[in-house]
Coordinates of C-alpha atoms in Angstrom, one line a residue:
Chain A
X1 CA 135.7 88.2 104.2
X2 CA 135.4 85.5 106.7
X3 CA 137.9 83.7 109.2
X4 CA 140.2 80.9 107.6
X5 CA 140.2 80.1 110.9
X6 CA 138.4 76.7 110.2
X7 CA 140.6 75.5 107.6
X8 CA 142.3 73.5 109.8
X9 CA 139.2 71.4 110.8
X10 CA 138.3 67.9 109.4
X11 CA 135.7 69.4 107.5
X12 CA 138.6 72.1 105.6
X13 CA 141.6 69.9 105.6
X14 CA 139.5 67.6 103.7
X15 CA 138.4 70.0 101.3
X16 CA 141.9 71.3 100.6
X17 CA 143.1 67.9 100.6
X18 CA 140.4 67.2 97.9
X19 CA 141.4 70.7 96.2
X20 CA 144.9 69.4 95.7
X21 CA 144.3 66.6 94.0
X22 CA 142.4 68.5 91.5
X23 CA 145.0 70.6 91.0
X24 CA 148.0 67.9 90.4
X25 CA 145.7 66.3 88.0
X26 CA 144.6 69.9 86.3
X27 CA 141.5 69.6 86.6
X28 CA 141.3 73.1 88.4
X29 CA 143.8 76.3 88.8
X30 CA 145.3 76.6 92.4
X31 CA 143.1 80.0 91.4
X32 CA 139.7 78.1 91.1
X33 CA 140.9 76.4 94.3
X34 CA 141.7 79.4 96.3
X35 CA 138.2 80.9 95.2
X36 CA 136.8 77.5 96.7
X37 CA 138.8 78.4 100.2
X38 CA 137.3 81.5 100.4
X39 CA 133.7 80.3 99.9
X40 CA 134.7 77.9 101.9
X41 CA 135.1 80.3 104.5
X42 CA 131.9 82.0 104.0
X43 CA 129.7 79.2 104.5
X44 CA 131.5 77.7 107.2
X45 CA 131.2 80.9 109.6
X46 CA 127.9 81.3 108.6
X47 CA 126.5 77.8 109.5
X48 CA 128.5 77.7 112.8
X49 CA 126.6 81.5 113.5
X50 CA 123.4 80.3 112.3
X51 CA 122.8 76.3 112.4
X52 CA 124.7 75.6 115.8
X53 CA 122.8 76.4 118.9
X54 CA 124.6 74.2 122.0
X55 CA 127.1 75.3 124.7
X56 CA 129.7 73.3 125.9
X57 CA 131.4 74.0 129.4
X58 CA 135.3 72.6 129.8
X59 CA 137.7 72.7 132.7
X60 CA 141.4 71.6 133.1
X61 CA 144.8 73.2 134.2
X62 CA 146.3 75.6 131.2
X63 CA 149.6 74.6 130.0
X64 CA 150.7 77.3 128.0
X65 CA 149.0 80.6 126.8
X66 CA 149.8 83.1 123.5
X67 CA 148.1 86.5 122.8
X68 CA 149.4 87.1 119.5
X69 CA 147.9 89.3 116.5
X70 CA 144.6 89.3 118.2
X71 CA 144.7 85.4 118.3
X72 CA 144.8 83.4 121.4
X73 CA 146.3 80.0 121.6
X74 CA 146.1 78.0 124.4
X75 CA 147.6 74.5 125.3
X76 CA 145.2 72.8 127.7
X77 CA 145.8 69.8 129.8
X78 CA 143.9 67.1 131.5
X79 CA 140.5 69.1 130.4
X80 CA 137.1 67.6 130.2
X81 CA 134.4 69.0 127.7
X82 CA 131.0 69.1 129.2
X83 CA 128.1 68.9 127.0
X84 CA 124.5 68.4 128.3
X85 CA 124.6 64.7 126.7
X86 CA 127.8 63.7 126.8
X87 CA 131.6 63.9 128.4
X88 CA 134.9 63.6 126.5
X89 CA 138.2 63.3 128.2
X90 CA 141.2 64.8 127.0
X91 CA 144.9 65.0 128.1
X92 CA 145.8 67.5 125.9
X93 CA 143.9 70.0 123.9
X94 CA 144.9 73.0 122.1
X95 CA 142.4 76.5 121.2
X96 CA 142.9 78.8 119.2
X97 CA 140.2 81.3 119.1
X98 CA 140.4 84.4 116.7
X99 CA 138.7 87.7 117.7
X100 CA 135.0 87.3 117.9
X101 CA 133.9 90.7 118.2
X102 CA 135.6 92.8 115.7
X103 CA 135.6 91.8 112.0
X104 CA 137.8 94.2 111.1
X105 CA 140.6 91.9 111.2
X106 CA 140.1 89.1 109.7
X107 CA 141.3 88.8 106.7
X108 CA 144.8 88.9 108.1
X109 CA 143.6 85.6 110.0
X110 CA 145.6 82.6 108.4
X111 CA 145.7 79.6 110.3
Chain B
X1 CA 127.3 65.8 116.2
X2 CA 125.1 64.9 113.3
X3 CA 126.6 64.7 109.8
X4 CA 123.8 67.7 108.9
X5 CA 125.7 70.5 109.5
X6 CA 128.8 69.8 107.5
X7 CA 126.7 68.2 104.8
X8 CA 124.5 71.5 104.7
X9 CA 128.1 73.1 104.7
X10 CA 128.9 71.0 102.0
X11 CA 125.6 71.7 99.8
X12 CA 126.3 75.1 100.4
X13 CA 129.7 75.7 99.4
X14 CA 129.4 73.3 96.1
X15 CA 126.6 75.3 95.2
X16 CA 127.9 78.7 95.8
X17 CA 131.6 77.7 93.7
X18 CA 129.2 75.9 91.3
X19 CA 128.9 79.1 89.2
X20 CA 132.8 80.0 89.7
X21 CA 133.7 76.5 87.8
X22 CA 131.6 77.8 85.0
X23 CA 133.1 81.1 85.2
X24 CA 136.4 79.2 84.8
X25 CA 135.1 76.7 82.2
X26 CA 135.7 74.2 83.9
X27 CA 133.5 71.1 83.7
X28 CA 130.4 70.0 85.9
X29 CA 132.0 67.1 86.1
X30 CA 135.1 68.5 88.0
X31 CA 132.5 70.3 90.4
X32 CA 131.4 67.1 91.1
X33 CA 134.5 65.2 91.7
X34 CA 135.9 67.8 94.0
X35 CA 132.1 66.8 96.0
X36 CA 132.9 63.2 95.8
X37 CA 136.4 63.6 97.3
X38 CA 135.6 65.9 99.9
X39 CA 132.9 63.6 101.5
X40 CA 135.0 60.8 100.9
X41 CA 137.8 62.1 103.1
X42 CA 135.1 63.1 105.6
X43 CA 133.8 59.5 105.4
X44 CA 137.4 58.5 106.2
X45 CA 138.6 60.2 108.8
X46 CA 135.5 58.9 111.0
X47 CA 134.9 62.2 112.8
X48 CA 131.0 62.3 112.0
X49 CA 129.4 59.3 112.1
X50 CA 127.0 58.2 109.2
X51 CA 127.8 60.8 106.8
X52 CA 126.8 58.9 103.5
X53 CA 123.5 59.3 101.8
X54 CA 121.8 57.0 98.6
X55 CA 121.6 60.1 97.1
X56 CA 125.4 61.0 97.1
X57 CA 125.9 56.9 96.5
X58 CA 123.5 57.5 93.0
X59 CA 125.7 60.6 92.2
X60 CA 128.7 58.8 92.5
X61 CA 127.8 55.9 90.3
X62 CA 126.4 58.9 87.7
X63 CA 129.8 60.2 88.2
X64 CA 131.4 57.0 87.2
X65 CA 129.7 55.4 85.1
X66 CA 129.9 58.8 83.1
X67 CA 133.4 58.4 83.3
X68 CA 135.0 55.4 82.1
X69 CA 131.0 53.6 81.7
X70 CA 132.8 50.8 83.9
X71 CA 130.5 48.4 85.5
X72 CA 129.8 49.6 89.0
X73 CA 131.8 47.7 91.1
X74 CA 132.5 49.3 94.2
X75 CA 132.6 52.3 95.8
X76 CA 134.7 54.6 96.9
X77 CA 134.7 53.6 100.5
X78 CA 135.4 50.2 100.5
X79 CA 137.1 49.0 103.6
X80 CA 138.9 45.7 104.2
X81 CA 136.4 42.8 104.9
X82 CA 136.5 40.7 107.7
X83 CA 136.3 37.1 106.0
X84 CA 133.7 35.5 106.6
X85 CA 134.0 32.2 107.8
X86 CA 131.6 30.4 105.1
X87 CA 133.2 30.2 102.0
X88 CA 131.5 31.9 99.6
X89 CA 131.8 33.5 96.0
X90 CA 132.5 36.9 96.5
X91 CA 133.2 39.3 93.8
X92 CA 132.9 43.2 95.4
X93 CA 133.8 44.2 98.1
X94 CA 131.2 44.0 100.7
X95 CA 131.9 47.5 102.9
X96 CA 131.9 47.5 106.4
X97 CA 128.9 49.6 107.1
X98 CA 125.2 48.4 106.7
X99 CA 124.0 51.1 105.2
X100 CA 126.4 52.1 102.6
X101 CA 126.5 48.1 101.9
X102 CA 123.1 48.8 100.9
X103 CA 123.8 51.9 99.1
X104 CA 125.9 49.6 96.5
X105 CA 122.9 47.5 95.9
X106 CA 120.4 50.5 95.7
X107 CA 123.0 52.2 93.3
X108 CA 123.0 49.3 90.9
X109 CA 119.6 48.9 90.9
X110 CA 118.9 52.3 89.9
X111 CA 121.4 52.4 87.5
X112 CA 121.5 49.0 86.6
X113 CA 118.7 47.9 84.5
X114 CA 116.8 44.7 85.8
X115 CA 116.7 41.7 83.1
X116 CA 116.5 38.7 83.1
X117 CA 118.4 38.3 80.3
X118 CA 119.3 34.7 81.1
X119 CA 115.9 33.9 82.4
X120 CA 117.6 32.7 85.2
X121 CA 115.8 32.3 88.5
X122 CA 117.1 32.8 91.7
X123 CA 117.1 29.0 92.9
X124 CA 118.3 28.4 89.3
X125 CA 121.4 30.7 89.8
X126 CA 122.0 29.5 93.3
X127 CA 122.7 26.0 92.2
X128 CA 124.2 26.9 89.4
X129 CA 126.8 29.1 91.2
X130 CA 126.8 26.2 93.5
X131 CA 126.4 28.9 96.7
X132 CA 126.4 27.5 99.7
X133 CA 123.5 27.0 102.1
X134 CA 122.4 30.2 103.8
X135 CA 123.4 32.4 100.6
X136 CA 120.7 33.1 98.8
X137 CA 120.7 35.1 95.2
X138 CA 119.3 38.3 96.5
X139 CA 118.8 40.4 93.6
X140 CA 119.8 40.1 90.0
X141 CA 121.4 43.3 88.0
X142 CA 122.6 43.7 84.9
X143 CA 125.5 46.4 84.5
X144 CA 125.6 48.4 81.4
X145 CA 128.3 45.9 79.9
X146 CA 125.6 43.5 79.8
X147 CA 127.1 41.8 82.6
X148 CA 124.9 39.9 85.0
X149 CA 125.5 40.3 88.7
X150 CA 123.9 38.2 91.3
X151 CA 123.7 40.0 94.5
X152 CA 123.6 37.6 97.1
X153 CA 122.6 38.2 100.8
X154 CA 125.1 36.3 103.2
X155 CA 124.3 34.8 106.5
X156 CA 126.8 36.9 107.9
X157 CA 124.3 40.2 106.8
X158 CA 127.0 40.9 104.1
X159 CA 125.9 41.3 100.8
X160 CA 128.0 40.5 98.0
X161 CA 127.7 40.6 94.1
X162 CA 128.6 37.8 92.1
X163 CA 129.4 37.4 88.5
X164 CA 127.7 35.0 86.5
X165 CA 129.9 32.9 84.5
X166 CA 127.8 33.1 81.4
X167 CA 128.5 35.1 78.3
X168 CA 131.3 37.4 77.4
X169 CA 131.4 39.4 80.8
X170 CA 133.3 42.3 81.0
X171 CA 134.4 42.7 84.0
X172 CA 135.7 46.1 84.8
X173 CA 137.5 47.6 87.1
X174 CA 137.6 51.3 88.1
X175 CA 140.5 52.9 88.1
X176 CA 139.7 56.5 88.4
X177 CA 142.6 59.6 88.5
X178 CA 142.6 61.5 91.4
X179 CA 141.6 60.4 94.9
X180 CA 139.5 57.1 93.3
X181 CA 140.5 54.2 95.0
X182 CA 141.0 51.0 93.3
X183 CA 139.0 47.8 94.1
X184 CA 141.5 44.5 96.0
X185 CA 140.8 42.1 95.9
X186 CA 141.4 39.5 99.0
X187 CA 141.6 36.0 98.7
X188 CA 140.9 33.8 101.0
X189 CA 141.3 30.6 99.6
X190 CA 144.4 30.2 97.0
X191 CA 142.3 28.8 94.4
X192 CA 140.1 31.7 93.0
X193 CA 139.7 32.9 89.4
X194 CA 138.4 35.9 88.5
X195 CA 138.3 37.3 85.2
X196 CA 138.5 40.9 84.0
X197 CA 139.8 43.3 81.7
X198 CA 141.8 45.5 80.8
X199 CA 141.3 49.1 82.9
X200 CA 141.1 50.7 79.4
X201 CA 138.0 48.8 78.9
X202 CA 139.4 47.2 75.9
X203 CA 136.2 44.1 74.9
X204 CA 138.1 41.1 75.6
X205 CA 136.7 37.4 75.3
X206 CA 136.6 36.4 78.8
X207 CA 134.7 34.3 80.6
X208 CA 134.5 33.5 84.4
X209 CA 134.8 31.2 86.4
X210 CA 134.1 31.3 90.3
X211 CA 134.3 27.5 91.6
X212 CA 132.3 26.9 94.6
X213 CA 134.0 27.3 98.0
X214 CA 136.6 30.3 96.8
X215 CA 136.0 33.7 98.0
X216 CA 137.2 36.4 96.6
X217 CA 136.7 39.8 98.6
X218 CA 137.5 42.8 97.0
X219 CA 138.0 45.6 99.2
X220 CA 139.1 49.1 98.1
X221 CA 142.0 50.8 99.3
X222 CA 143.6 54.5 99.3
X223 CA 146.4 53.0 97.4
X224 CA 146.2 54.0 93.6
X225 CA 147.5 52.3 91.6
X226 CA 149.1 49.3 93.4
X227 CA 146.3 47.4 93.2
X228 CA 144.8 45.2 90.7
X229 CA 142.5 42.5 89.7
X230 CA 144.7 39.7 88.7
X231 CA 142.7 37.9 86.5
X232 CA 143.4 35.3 84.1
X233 CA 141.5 34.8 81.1
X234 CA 139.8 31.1 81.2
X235 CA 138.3 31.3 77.7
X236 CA 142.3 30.5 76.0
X237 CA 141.3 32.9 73.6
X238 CA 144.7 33.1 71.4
X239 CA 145.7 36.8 70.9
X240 CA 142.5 38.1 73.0
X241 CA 143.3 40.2 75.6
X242 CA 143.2 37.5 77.7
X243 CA 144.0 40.0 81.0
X244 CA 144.9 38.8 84.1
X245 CA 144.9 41.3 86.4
X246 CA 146.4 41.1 89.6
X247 CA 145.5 42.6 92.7
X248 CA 147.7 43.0 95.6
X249 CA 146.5 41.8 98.6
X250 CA 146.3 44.6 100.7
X251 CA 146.3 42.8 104.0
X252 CA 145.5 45.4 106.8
X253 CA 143.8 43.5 109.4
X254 CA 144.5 40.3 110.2
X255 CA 143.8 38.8 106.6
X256 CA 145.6 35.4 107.2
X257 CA 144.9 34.3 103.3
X258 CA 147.9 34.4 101.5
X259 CA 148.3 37.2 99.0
X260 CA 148.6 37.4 95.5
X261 CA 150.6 39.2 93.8
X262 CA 150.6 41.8 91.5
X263 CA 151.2 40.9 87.9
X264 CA 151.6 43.4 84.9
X265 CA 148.8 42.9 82.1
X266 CA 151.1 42.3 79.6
X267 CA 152.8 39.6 81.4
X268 CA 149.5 38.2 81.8
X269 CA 148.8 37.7 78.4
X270 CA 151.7 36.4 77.6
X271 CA 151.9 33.8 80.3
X272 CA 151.5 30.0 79.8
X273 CA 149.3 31.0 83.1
X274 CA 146.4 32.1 81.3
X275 CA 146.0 28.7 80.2
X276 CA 145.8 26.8 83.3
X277 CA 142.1 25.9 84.9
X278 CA 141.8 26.1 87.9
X279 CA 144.1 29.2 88.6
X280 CA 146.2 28.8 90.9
X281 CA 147.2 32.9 92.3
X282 CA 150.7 33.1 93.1
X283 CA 151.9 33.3 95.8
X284 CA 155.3 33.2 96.0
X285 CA 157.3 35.4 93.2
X286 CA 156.8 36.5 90.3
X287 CA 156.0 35.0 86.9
X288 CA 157.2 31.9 86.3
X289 CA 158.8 32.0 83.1
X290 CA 161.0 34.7 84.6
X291 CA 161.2 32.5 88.2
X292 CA 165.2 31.4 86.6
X293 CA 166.4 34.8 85.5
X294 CA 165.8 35.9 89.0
X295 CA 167.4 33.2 90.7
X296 CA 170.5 33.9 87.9
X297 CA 170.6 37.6 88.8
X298 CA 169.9 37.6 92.4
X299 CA 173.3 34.8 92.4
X300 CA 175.5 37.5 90.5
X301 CA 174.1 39.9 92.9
X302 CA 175.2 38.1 95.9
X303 CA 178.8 37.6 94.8
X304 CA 179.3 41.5 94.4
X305 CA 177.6 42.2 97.2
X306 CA 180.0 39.9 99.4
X307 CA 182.8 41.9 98.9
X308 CA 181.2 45.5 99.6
X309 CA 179.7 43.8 102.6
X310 CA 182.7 42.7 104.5
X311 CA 184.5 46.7 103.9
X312 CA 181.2 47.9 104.7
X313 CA 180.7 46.1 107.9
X314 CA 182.1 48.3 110.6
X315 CA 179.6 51.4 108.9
X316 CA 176.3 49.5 108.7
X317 CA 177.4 48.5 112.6
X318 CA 177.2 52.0 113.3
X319 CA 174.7 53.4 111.3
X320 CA 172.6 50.6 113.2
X321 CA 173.5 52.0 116.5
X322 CA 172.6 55.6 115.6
X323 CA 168.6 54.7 115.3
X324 CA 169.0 52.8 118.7
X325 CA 170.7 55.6 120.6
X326 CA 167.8 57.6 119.4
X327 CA 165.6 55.5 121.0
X328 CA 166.7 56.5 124.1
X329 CA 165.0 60.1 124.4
X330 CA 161.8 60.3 126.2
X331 CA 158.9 61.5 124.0
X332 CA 156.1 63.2 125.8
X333 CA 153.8 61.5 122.9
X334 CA 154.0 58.3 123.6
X335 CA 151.8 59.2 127.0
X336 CA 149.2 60.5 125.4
X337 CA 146.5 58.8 124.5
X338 CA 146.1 56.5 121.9
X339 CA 144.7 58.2 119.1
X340 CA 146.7 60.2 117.0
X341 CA 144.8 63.3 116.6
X342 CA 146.4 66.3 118.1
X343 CA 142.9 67.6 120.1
X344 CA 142.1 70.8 118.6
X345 CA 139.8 73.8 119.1
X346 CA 139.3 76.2 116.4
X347 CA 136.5 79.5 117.8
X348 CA 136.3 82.7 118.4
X349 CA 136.7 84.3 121.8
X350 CA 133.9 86.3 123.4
X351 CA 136.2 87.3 126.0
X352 CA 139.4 85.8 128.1
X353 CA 139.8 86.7 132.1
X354 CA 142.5 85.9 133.9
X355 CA 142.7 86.6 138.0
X356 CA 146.1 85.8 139.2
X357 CA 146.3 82.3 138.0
X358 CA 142.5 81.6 137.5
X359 CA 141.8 81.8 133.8
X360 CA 138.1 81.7 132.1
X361 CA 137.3 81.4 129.1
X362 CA 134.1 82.3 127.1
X363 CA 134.7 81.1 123.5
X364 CA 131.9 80.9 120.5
X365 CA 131.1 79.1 117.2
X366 CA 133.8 76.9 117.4
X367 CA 134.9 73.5 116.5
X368 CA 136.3 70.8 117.9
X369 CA 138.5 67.6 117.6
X370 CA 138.7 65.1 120.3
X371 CA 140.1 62.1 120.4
X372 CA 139.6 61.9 116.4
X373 CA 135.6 63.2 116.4
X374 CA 134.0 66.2 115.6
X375 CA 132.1 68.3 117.8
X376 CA 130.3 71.7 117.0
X377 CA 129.5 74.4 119.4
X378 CA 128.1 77.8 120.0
X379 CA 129.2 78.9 123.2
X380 CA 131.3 76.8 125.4
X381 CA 133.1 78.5 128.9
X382 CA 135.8 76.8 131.0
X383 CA 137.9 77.4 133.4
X384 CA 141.6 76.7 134.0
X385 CA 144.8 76.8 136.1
X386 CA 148.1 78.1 134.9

């Protein structure tokens, strides 16, 4: 089992946005569309371990900080993400970054 | 970050569930729908540029022609048009990209079969249609209702598709369940007339009439439902279906034509409207046979309302002041910046280190959304203060 970490992306909102639909006209079981989640999941980790290859480097002045259930969640302000090509700007960001060593735990990750 | 990756994410997770629809006997079709939505949304929320494809365009008009065999219109993604300043018969809804504009004409053509049924020739159809200078008949299709379109190239780069007032046209307009969004149409100039059918598809007698120097945009919304083609039937076909359809202007930018309104079918039909050339769109209220009976009933409603208003008159003073006492507190939000999107980071951590108040971070496969885009990364490391 994968992370459902990235369920809350543009890329998973969207498909359980589109998942929804489905089910409020029947045209799937919240069953079928939970089996989609999960696949979802799958592929999702797997592309981000295998098709991205680019580091980003960021620095701002940490708001708040959580260590939680092996999840950490931090509130960021005033942060600028470096990439090689390009600079974005933020006032306010917020990370939450699951466990990336131990798979073990995962499949209590909900978020 | 390049629409590849979620595509390929995309590809990959419709393939992989592909097999669970069937598990669940559930249709192909579904499978395919759930596709259509999901790259719609993505399309929408404009966080990777330039995600549309022809091939997804051809799938979708496979998807709907399947569906209700409606005349392919539009698609999905139809913004609001900027008017263009020309006046110009319009039918579909030109979309706001280049490339998906060109996707509509590519889809027809692919679906579309190519006939000259009328042997008309492009000059031919440009006078006839009376287009003004700089238009120029771009393509001709033929939709699987028989129904000749004229794509026409505008100066403006816009391409737009125009209905040939020839024969019985049926002139459909999608109105798909779920997420499908329904074609508006826009008017620009009060004098437009549009014909079209009934959603079911029923074969009606109609025949269309564009009159030189009336636009008529049709841009697709989110908004199911409320929107409609308001069409009135020219051909006074007694007892025919004569639909007029009316779409609600949705006016989202800066859309200074006024707006018609939306009219049920069956009033339509019904109307004395239906016979009237050239068709004037209301713009004021609704029908007009029922223009008294409102004035009647809104009168009695007055007179009631007087007396509840004066004993209501010290509440509604301060259920006004509640909202503006609210308005007092100070909300962090409003300093942010202007988008709306709350900029988040979803990854996994390689490792945290703090040192007193010095915090680093080495984060991994993670994505990101800032100020309303998406950005991918493997490893990203920062630093911050607490």
């Amino acid at each position: 089992m994968a992370y459902q970490l990235y369920r809350n992306t543009t890329l998973g909102n969207s498909l359980q946005e589109s998942l929804d639909e489905l089910i409020q006209t029947q045209q799937i079981t919240p069953q079928l569309a939970l089996q989609v989640l999960l696949q979802f999941d799958k592929a999702i980790n797997t592309a981000l371990a295998s098709r991205v290859r680019n580091r980003v480097n960021f620095r701002g002045s940490l708001n708040t900080y959580r260590f939680c259930d092996n999840v950490w969640t931090f509130v960021l302000n005033d942060v600028e993400f470096r990439e090689v090509t390009d600079l974005v700007k933020v006032d306010k960001v917020k990370i939450v970054a699951c466990d990336g060593k131990s798979e073990s735990t995962q499949n209590k990750m909900d978020k | 970050m390049g629409p590849k990756l979620y595509k390929s994410v995309i590809e990959d997770v419709i393939n992989e569930v592909r097999e669970l629809f069937l598990d669940e006997g559930v249709d192909e079709q579904v499978l395919l729908e759930l596709k259509t939505l999901w790259e719609n949304k993505l399309l929408q929320s404009k966080a990777v540029e330039g995600f549309h494809t022809e091939e997804q365009a051809a799938l979708q008009a496979a998807q709907q022609q399947q569906q209700q065999q409606q005349q392919v219109q539009q698609v999905q993604q139809v913004q609001q048009v900027t008017q263009p300043a020309q006046a110009q018969q319009v039918i579909l809804p030109p979309q706001q990209q280049q490339a998906p504009q060109q996707q509509v004409i590519v889809q027809d053509s692919k679906i579309l079969q190519h006939m000259s049924a009328t042997g008309m020739s492009a000059a031919a159809t440009a006078a006839t249609l009376a287009l003004p200078t700089g238009v120029t008949p771009y393509q001709q299709l033929i939709t699987s209702q028989g129904q000749i379109l004229q794509v026409v190239r505008a100066p403006n780069g816009a391409q737009y598709i125009i209905q040939q007032p020839q024969q019985q046209i049926l002139l459909q307009q999608q109105m798909q369940p779920g997420g499908v969004q329904a074609p508006v149409i826009q008017q620009v100039r009060p004098i437009t007339q549009v014909l079209a059918p009934l959603q079911g598809g029923l074969p009606q007698q109609t025949g269309v009439i564009i009159q030189p120097q009336q636009i008529v945009l049709a841009s697709g919304n989110k908004v199911q439902g409320s929107t409609q083609v308001m069409q009135a039937a020219m051909a006074q076909q007694p007892g025919q279906a004569a639909t007029a359809q009316v779409q609600q202007v949705q006016q989202a930018q800066g859309a200074a034509a006024p707006q018609a309104q939306p009219q049920q079918q069956a009033q339509a039909q019904a109307q004395p409207q239906a016979q009237q050339p050239p068709m004037m769109l209301q713009v004021d209220g609704a029908g007009d046979t029922s223009s008294e009976e409102d004035e009647d009933e809104e009168e009695e409603y007055d007179e009631d309302d007087e007396e509840e208003k004066d004993k209501d008159g010290g509440e509604d003073g301060q259920v006004e002041e509640e909202p503006l006492n609210s308005g007092d507190d100070v909300s962090d939000e409003e300093d942010q910046e202007l988008f709306d999107t709350e900029n988040v980071v979803v990854c996994q951590y390689d490792k945290i280190h703090r040192s007193k108040n010095k915090w680093k971070f080495h984060l991994k496969d993670g994505i990101m959304n800032l100020n309303g885009r998406d950005y991918v990364f493997s490893k990203a490391i920062g630093d911050a203060e607490w």
